[in-house]
Amino acid sequence: MSSPCHYCGKPAVQPVEKGGRVYCCRGCLRLEELESEECAVPDWNAASADATSESVRWAHLKQAEYRDRLVRKGSDGHAVTTLFIPDMVCASCVAFLEKLPAKNPAIHRAEVNFPRKELRVAFDESGLALDALAALLDRLGYPPEMRNAAEADQPKKDRQHIARLAVAGFAFGNIMLLSFADHLGGEEFDLSGFQGAFGWFNFALSLPVLFYSARGYFESAWKALRAGGLNMDVPIALGMVVIFVRSVGEVLLGTGMGYFDSLAGLAFFLLIGKWYQHSTHSRLSHERDYQSWFPISVLRVADGAAEPTPISTLQAGDRIRIHHGEIVPADGVLLEGAGQIDRSFITGESHPVAVRPGEPIEAGGRQLGGAIDLRVERPVQQSALTRLWNSDAFQKDRKGSIQDPVDRISKHFTLAVLAIATATLLFWIGKDASIAWNAFTATLIVACPCALALSLPFTYGSTLRWLGRAGAYLKNALVVERMARVRDLVFDKTGTLTAASAFETHFQPVAEAPNFEDRGRVAAAAASSAHPLSRAIVRLWAEDRPRVEAFDEEPGSGVAARVAGATVLIGTRTWANASDADVAALDTAFPTADSGLRTTYSYVALDGRLLGRFAFTKPVREGIEQELQALAHAHRLHLISGDSDAERPAFAAWFAPDRMRFNMKPEDKMAYIRDLQAAHPGELTAMIGDGLNDAGALKEADLGVAVVDDLYAFSPASDLILDAKALKHWGAMLQFTRQAQRTVYLLFAISFAYNLVGLYFAVQGLLTPVVAAILMPVSSFSVVTVALGRTRWAWARTGIRS
């Protein structure tokens, strides 16, 4: 159980300690520093003790190419940039960051978008340059990631849609009000003397609806017609035009007030459906490529000095320096230092690879440990990773072949409506020409596919919302359709079925368990190393750690440290001088678990005496065993991994032997997906993975699912971003989308029934404005009610708590 935050009292899930007090985040710590008389208020604008390293880290932002890409000029003349703040975790962080203008006169506005973890800053560049702003936030504990100006302007599109919706809603309400008495009729609602004026008022109110709010539907319909096709926007646009023309004719001739309310209502309901559908998945980016994984700049070493340089300018022969945790941006050869390269995100290898001077390092790996120097062998654009990403297979988009279910029937619907309207016109021309025009236009009006067009946005929009609450973020509504039709599920192993970095760690003593002091010495030695296994030891033994007097690390072997007067060795059995008898005794006392998961050992010696060993396994994620067992009943399951096949037995219970592949390169994974699609034409394949080594397979598959432990960290381009904690509900989510698909088909039937009722009146020339005013809203409301109600019912049946 975590300690409560000293400032806000909430559990400290990401604790920050200072002065013996625990805070849930940096925001609470900073707010208390501002408010408490006990704490000295820091000078936010003062340079830190590590100012040199800060200036180096952000120096690349001084260059014009970065400044122009990241900063735009606001309407008030101030510079505006949008910063991604991954460490913003709670309301205290928001409150703290929004106080920036009060503490630095060069910052004029600081606006937080908490769901997107974005900070939008308007500032005066003459008083605070972009690199100084980044360094300031870094000193305050909120190191930023930059978003370019185009991404910063993305909310404008949302505001434009809301504006169109507001215009349509305003016009719809007022036109209905003005038309209400005319629809009711009778002596009590006699509009003699006002009908003409009200008709022209309605005409004026309909103009912004037709030419502003509904503009997108006309543009879409025109593009479809130019391409020689028909989508659902074609009959919608046709219906709007006919409603408008018929209504204008009635107002001009003084025969009525027209159907302007139906026009405004149609646009209003359609825009609501579009907003509802798109509002759920807008906060995450599904289109990410390898450049989002790489850093913006790197330290280039020349004449003994290291200066930040854009990675795009690196050339063969350049010497670059990579620190702990940084990404290697280009293929190179190690010149100096001990390389510990984590390539799990690139190749799927679950353990870091030791690299010695003179050995090659490919782009994309992350250095763990001290700083290393490399000689660049090829520019970034020519690295193996870049060549793979830019290959034709990675650029291929197969998803366009899967159609929106509404678009699949739009061609037939449009042709059917035109045929019925034409037949109606021809029938009445030969019988009673005075009814022919009214019957023809009435048929086109009543058959306008409002209810049909609302079926998918509200059903799939609601589906997106429920899935989003459970940790599944879909790129668009069409992904729901693909999920409902998936038959083959292809899983990556490392980082998907097993956690990317978490280890299950146990200590196996030779004799008795180490005492408190010895555990502290071992933890102190491990804390000096950046190796993932060392970090796991520190998490297991979190005792008070004494000071490390000397430390050395040998890649591939282990660490040696002098701690509190004792020598500590942690590493391989050879490094710790473990004898065969000691290892045999440990193997006997602690037999390997029968799980099939690979166990890695680190032996520990203190002053030449073997204490025991740490056993590390990467367990499958919580609930995955039961989930795979359930999925196997309705899907074909496959496992493909870039790791070795040492853990094959651990997954044999859920995957058939011929459906497990190991040591697979990215190209091999893509080929496996293609072979599956060729073997089962007409059935969809989903790829569930997490790393860049899965990126090609994610794009090649009919449904690409990127599993992430952090929603805001880098993940490859995908159709769906899935929180790793929600993977255990994947089967229930697939079943939910199948229910959503059935709901759409049910709503199609309801909307066709309404159209048949309307056509009954229209083809006889009996459609009046009051009939249209009743049928169109009732059909729309019923479709929305059924869509939302049945989706809620289907979600409740999944048993997922959101």
Tab-separated table of N, CA and C in Angstrom, residues 257-359:
chain	number	residue	atom	x	y	z
A	257	MET	N	-45.004	26.795	-46.467
A	257	MET	CA	-43.751	27.233	-45.860
A	257	MET	C	-42.598	26.277	-46.138
A	258	GLY	N	-42.875	25.209	-46.887
A	258	GLY	CA	-41.810	24.311	-47.288
A	258	GLY	C	-41.373	23.336	-46.205
A	259	TYR	N	-40.221	22.732	-46.461
A	259	TYR	CA	-39.692	21.668	-45.602
A	259	TYR	C	-38.348	22.062	-45.008
A	260	PHE	N	-38.175	23.362	-44.763
A	260	PHE	CA	-36.878	23.822	-44.261
A	260	PHE	C	-36.518	23.189	-42.918
A	261	ASP	N	-37.526	22.888	-42.096
A	261	ASP	CA	-37.235	22.247	-40.819
A	261	ASP	C	-36.642	20.856	-41.012
A	262	SER	N	-37.125	20.146	-42.037
A	262	SER	CA	-36.561	18.825	-42.328
A	262	SER	C	-35.121	18.945	-42.802
A	263	LEU	N	-34.828	19.977	-43.587
A	263	LEU	CA	-33.465	20.200	-44.066
A	263	LEU	C	-32.521	20.471	-42.893
A	264	ALA	N	-32.910	21.413	-42.021
A	264	ALA	CA	-32.047	21.754	-40.884
A	264	ALA	C	-31.918	20.581	-39.918
A	265	GLY	N	-33.018	19.851	-39.689
A	265	GLY	CA	-32.966	18.698	-38.799
A	265	GLY	C	-32.067	17.601	-39.329
A	266	LEU	N	-32.127	17.370	-40.638
A	266	LEU	CA	-31.275	16.353	-41.251
A	266	LEU	C	-29.800	16.685	-41.036
A	267	ALA	N	-29.420	17.943	-41.314
A	267	ALA	CA	-28.017	18.341	-41.137
A	267	ALA	C	-27.616	18.261	-39.665
A	268	PHE	N	-28.506	18.691	-38.775
A	268	PHE	CA	-28.209	18.704	-37.344
A	268	PHE	C	-27.946	17.296	-36.809
A	269	PHE	N	-28.825	16.360	-37.132
A	269	PHE	CA	-28.664	14.995	-36.616
A	269	PHE	C	-27.430	14.317	-37.215
A	270	LEU	N	-27.159	14.566	-38.494
A	270	LEU	CA	-25.979	13.962	-39.113
A	270	LEU	C	-24.692	14.490	-38.487
A	271	LEU	N	-24.653	15.790	-38.199
A	271	LEU	CA	-23.458	16.372	-37.599
A	271	LEU	C	-23.268	15.876	-36.161
A	272	ILE	N	-24.356	15.674	-35.436
A	272	ILE	CA	-24.247	15.093	-34.091
A	272	ILE	C	-23.633	13.698	-34.173
A	273	GLY	N	-24.126	12.906	-35.141
A	273	GLY	CA	-23.586	11.556	-35.303
A	273	GLY	C	-22.107	11.560	-35.618
A	274	LYS	N	-21.684	12.491	-36.472
A	274	LYS	CA	-20.260	12.551	-36.826
A	274	LYS	C	-19.421	12.990	-35.632
A	275	TRP	N	-19.906	13.977	-34.873
A	275	TRP	CA	-19.172	14.410	-33.677
A	275	TRP	C	-19.083	13.281	-32.663
A	276	TYR	N	-20.178	12.581	-32.465
A	276	TYR	CA	-20.217	11.504	-31.484
A	276	TYR	C	-19.236	10.402	-31.848
A	277	GLN	N	-19.147	10.135	-33.147
A	277	GLN	CA	-18.284	9.047	-33.621
A	277	GLN	C	-16.815	9.399	-33.479
A	278	HIS	N	-16.460	10.661	-33.740
A	278	HIS	CA	-15.046	11.025	-33.793
A	278	HIS	C	-14.498	11.553	-32.480
A	279	SER	N	-15.356	11.891	-31.530
A	279	SER	CA	-14.863	12.519	-30.303
A	279	SER	C	-14.086	11.555	-29.425
A	280	THR	N	-14.292	10.248	-29.566
A	280	THR	CA	-13.671	9.274	-28.658
A	280	THR	C	-12.193	9.082	-28.939
A	281	HIS	N	-11.826	8.948	-30.212
A	281	HIS	CA	-10.457	8.516	-30.527
A	281	HIS	C	-9.542	9.653	-30.944
A	282	SER	N	-9.956	10.910	-30.718
A	282	SER	CA	-9.152	12.019	-31.199
A	282	SER	C	-7.919	12.297	-30.339
A	283	ARG	N	-7.856	11.765	-29.109
A	283	ARG	CA	-6.766	12.158	-28.223
A	283	ARG	C	-5.501	11.355	-28.429
A	284	LEU	N	-5.541	10.306	-29.233
A	284	LEU	CA	-4.344	9.507	-29.460
A	284	LEU	C	-3.997	9.501	-30.939
A	285	SER	N	-2.714	9.450	-31.217
A	285	SER	CA	-2.262	9.363	-32.607
A	285	SER	C	-2.031	7.906	-32.973
A	286	HIS	N	-2.701	7.474	-34.049
A	286	HIS	CA	-2.540	6.096	-34.518
A	286	HIS	C	-1.543	6.010	-35.674
A	287	GLU	N	-1.119	7.162	-36.201
A	287	GLU	CA	-0.205	7.171	-37.342
A	287	GLU	C	1.179	7.589	-36.871
A	288	ARG	N	1.974	6.612	-36.472
A	288	ARG	CA	3.314	6.901	-35.965
A	288	ARG	C	4.320	6.065	-36.735
A	289	ASP	N	5.433	6.690	-37.138
A	289	ASP	CA	6.441	5.928	-37.853
A	289	ASP	C	7.745	5.936	-37.064
A	290	TYR	N	8.795	5.366	-37.659
A	290	TYR	CA	10.047	5.194	-36.932
A	290	TYR	C	10.654	6.527	-36.508
A	291	GLN	N	10.346	7.621	-37.230
A	291	GLN	CA	10.918	8.909	-36.879
A	291	GLN	C	10.410	9.393	-35.519
A	292	SER	N	9.211	8.942	-35.116
A	292	SER	CA	8.699	9.298	-33.795
A	292	SER	C	9.470	8.573	-32.701
A	293	TRP	N	10.115	7.462	-33.039
A	293	TRP	CA	10.907	6.691	-32.072
A	293	TRP	C	12.282	7.304	-31.901
A	294	PHE	N	12.827	7.883	-32.976
A	294	PHE	CA	14.168	8.452	-32.937
A	294	PHE	C	14.169	9.799	-32.211
A	295	PRO	N	15.339	10.177	-31.662
A	295	PRO	CA	15.452	11.519	-31.074
A	295	PRO	C	15.526	12.577	-32.170
A	296	ILE	N	15.322	13.844	-31.788
A	296	ILE	CA	15.431	14.939	-32.757
A	296	ILE	C	16.888	15.222	-33.074
A	297	SER	N	17.738	15.164	-32.039
A	297	SER	CA	19.145	15.489	-32.236
A	297	SER	C	20.007	14.514	-31.446
A	298	VAL	N	21.312	14.579	-31.700
A	298	VAL	CA	22.271	13.706	-31.032
A	298	VAL	C	23.552	14.508	-30.832
A	299	LEU	N	24.364	14.102	-29.861
A	299	LEU	CA	25.637	14.791	-29.637
A	299	LEU	C	26.676	14.285	-30.635
A	300	ARG	N	27.203	15.205	-31.466
A	300	ARG	CA	28.283	14.857	-32.394
A	300	ARG	C	29.599	15.360	-31.793
A	301	VAL	N	30.594	14.476	-31.731
A	301	VAL	CA	31.879	14.798	-31.111
A	301	VAL	C	32.877	15.171	-32.199
A	302	ALA	N	33.421	16.361	-32.090
A	302	ALA	CA	34.440	16.826	-33.055
A	302	ALA	C	35.454	17.676	-32.309
A	303	ASP	N	36.738	17.368	-32.484
A	303	ASP	CA	37.828	18.095	-31.830
A	303	ASP	C	37.658	18.117	-30.318
A	304	GLY	N	37.164	16.985	-29.784
A	304	GLY	CA	37.028	16.857	-28.342
A	304	GLY	C	35.806	17.517	-27.746
A	305	ALA	N	35.032	18.231	-28.564
A	305	ALA	CA	33.835	18.904	-28.061
A	305	ALA	C	32.589	18.214	-28.600
A	306	ALA	N	31.547	18.139	-27.757
A	306	ALA	CA	30.289	17.517	-28.163
A	306	ALA	C	29.229	18.600	-28.332
A	307	GLU	N	28.622	18.644	-29.512
A	307	GLU	CA	27.590	19.638	-29.796
A	307	GLU	C	26.351	18.937	-30.330
A	308	PRO	N	25.147	19.397	-29.931
A	308	PRO	CA	23.920	18.787	-30.456
A	308	PRO	C	23.768	19.038	-31.953
A	309	THR	N	23.393	17.992	-32.659
A	309	THR	CA	23.268	18.050	-34.120
A	309	THR	C	21.997	17.311	-34.538
A	310	PRO	N	21.223	17.875	-35.443
A	310	PRO	CA	20.039	17.144	-35.946
A	310	PRO	C	20.457	15.812	-36.554
A	311	ILE	N	19.720	14.766	-36.259
A	311	ILE	CA	20.118	13.452	-36.763
A	311	ILE	C	20.034	13.392	-38.284
A	312	SER	N	19.227	14.278	-38.876
A	312	SER	CA	19.098	14.261	-40.339
A	312	SER	C	20.373	14.707	-41.035
A	313	THR	N	21.288	15.381	-40.292
A	313	THR	CA	22.531	15.872	-40.912
A	313	THR	C	23.713	14.933	-40.685
A	314	LEU	N	23.523	13.825	-39.976
A	314	LEU	CA	24.633	12.904	-39.715
A	314	LEU	C	25.138	12.286	-41.014
A	315	GLN	N	26.452	12.151	-41.097
A	315	GLN	CA	27.091	11.540	-42.263
A	315	GLN	C	27.997	10.406	-41.820
A	316	ALA	N	28.295	9.518	-42.745
A	316	ALA	CA	29.205	8.417	-42.456
A	316	ALA	C	30.548	8.979	-41.991
A	317	GLY	N	31.080	8.405	-40.912
A	317	GLY	CA	32.346	8.858	-40.361
A	317	GLY	C	32.193	9.767	-39.159
A	318	ASP	N	30.996	10.338	-38.937
A	318	ASP	CA	30.789	11.187	-37.769
A	318	ASP	C	30.903	10.367	-36.488
A	319	ARG	N	31.433	11.009	-35.465
A	319	ARG	CA	31.501	10.374	-34.145
A	319	ARG	C	30.376	10.949	-33.286
A	320	ILE	N	29.534	10.068	-32.718
A	320	ILE	CA	28.408	10.523	-31.909
A	320	ILE	C	28.473	9.889	-30.531
A	321	ARG	N	27.871	10.572	-29.550
A	321	ARG	CA	27.885	10.084	-28.171
A	321	ARG	C	26.455	9.783	-27.732
A	322	ILE	N	26.244	8.592	-27.200
A	322	ILE	CA	24.929	8.148	-26.747
A	322	ILE	C	24.985	7.897	-25.248
A	323	HIS	N	24.089	8.537	-24.491
A	323	HIS	CA	24.044	8.356	-23.048
A	323	HIS	C	23.017	7.290	-22.671
A	324	HIS	N	22.990	6.989	-21.378
A	324	HIS	CA	22.045	6.004	-20.864
A	324	HIS	C	20.606	6.390	-21.215
A	325	GLY	N	19.858	5.428	-21.746
A	325	GLY	CA	18.452	5.644	-22.064
A	325	GLY	C	18.199	6.255	-23.420
A	326	GLU	N	19.247	6.662	-24.145
A	326	GLU	CA	19.059	7.311	-25.446
A	326	GLU	C	19.022	6.276	-26.574
A	327	ILE	N	18.375	6.662	-27.668
A	327	ILE	CA	18.222	5.788	-28.832
A	327	ILE	C	19.374	6.000	-29.802
A	328	VAL	N	19.909	4.914	-30.323
A	328	VAL	CA	20.935	5.000	-31.368
A	328	VAL	C	20.234	5.340	-32.689
A	329	PRO	N	20.511	6.520	-33.292
A	329	PRO	CA	19.737	6.953	-34.451
A	329	PRO	C	20.242	6.447	-35.800
A	330	ALA	N	21.475	5.926	-35.848
A	330	ALA	CA	22.044	5.510	-37.134
A	330	ALA	C	22.916	4.272	-36.933
A	331	ASP	N	23.052	3.479	-37.990
A	331	ASP	CA	23.941	2.322	-37.923
A	331	ASP	C	25.371	2.794	-37.687
A	332	GLY	N	26.067	2.119	-36.769
A	332	GLY	CA	27.424	2.548	-36.478
A	332	GLY	C	28.259	1.441	-35.886
A	333	VAL	N	29.497	1.793	-35.523
A	333	VAL	CA	30.442	0.871	-34.887
A	333	VAL	C	30.849	1.470	-33.554
A	334	LEU	N	30.845	0.656	-32.497
A	334	LEU	CA	31.200	1.145	-31.166
A	334	LEU	C	32.690	1.464	-31.115
A	335	LEU	N	33.011	2.687	-30.691
A	335	LEU	CA	34.401	3.101	-30.571
A	335	LEU	C	34.886	3.067	-29.129
A	336	GLU	N	34.037	3.508	-28.216
A	336	GLU	CA	34.472	3.649	-26.835
A	336	GLU	C	33.287	3.419	-25.906
A	337	GLY	N	33.541	2.749	-24.772
A	337	GLY	CA	32.502	2.498	-23.794
A	337	GLY	C	31.973	1.076	-23.890
A	338	ALA	N	31.113	0.750	-22.950
A	338	ALA	CA	30.526	-0.593	-22.891
A	338	ALA	C	29.075	-0.515	-23.338
A	339	GLY	N	28.790	-1.144	-24.445
A	339	GLY	CA	27.430	-1.116	-24.976
A	339	GLY	C	26.544	-2.162	-24.335
A	340	GLN	N	25.403	-1.729	-23.854
A	340	GLN	CA	24.348	-2.635	-23.391
A	340	GLN	C	23.089	-2.201	-24.149
A	341	ILE	N	22.817	-2.822	-25.263
A	341	ILE	CA	21.793	-2.341	-26.183
A	341	ILE	C	20.508	-3.133	-26.017
A	342	ASP	N	19.474	-2.412	-25.631
A	342	ASP	CA	18.134	-2.998	-25.518
A	342	ASP	C	17.454	-2.896	-26.883
A	343	ARG	N	17.274	-4.049	-27.532
A	343	ARG	CA	16.664	-4.074	-28.868
A	343	ARG	C	15.281	-4.735	-28.843
A	344	SER	N	14.679	-4.809	-27.663
A	344	SER	CA	13.388	-5.505	-27.556
A	344	SER	C	12.317	-4.842	-28.406
A	345	PHE	N	12.376	-3.513	-28.527
A	345	PHE	CA	11.350	-2.818	-29.304
A	345	PHE	C	11.575	-2.964	-30.804
A	346	ILE	N	12.803	-3.313	-31.180
A	346	ILE	CA	13.136	-3.421	-32.599
A	346	ILE	C	13.053	-4.860	-33.089
A	347	THR	N	13.635	-5.788	-32.324
A	347	THR	CA	13.715	-7.173	-32.791
A	347	THR	C	12.884	-8.140	-31.976
A	348	GLY	N	12.474	-7.729	-30.771
A	348	GLY	CA	11.742	-8.645	-29.903
A	348	GLY	C	12.640	-9.417	-28.953
A	349	GLU	N	13.972	-9.204	-29.030
A	349	GLU	CA	14.872	-9.873	-28.085
A	349	GLU	C	14.578	-9.353	-26.682
A	350	SER	N	14.405	-10.282	-25.733
A	350	SER	CA	13.928	-9.875	-24.417
A	350	SER	C	15.031	-9.415	-23.480
A	351	HIS	N	16.311	-9.609	-23.831
A	351	HIS	CA	17.405	-9.214	-22.951
A	351	HIS	C	18.376	-8.307	-23.709
A	352	PRO	N	18.998	-7.357	-22.997
A	352	PRO	CA	19.975	-6.474	-23.652
A	352	PRO	C	21.138	-7.265	-24.235
A	353	VAL	N	21.718	-6.699	-25.289
A	353	VAL	CA	22.837	-7.332	-25.975
A	353	VAL	C	24.112	-6.569	-25.636
A	354	ALA	N	25.128	-7.283	-25.154
A	354	ALA	CA	26.409	-6.648	-24.837
A	354	ALA	C	27.190	-6.416	-26.128
A	355	VAL	N	27.700	-5.197	-26.293
A	355	VAL	CA	28.472	-4.832	-27.491
A	355	VAL	C	29.818	-4.281	-27.035
A	356	ARG	N	30.886	-4.770	-27.648
A	356	ARG	CA	32.238	-4.339	-27.298
A	356	ARG	C	32.789	-3.430	-28.391
A	357	PRO	N	33.808	-2.616	-28.068
A	357	PRO	CA	34.407	-1.739	-29.074
A	357	PRO	C	34.810	-2.509	-30.334
A	358	GLY	N	34.494	-1.947	-31.472
A	358	GLY	CA	34.769	-2.575	-32.760
A	358	GLY	C	33.594	-3.346	-33.329
A	359	GLU	N	32.552	-3.572	-32.507
A	359	GLU	CA	31.391	-4.323	-32.974
A	359	GLU	C	30.299	-3.366	-33.472
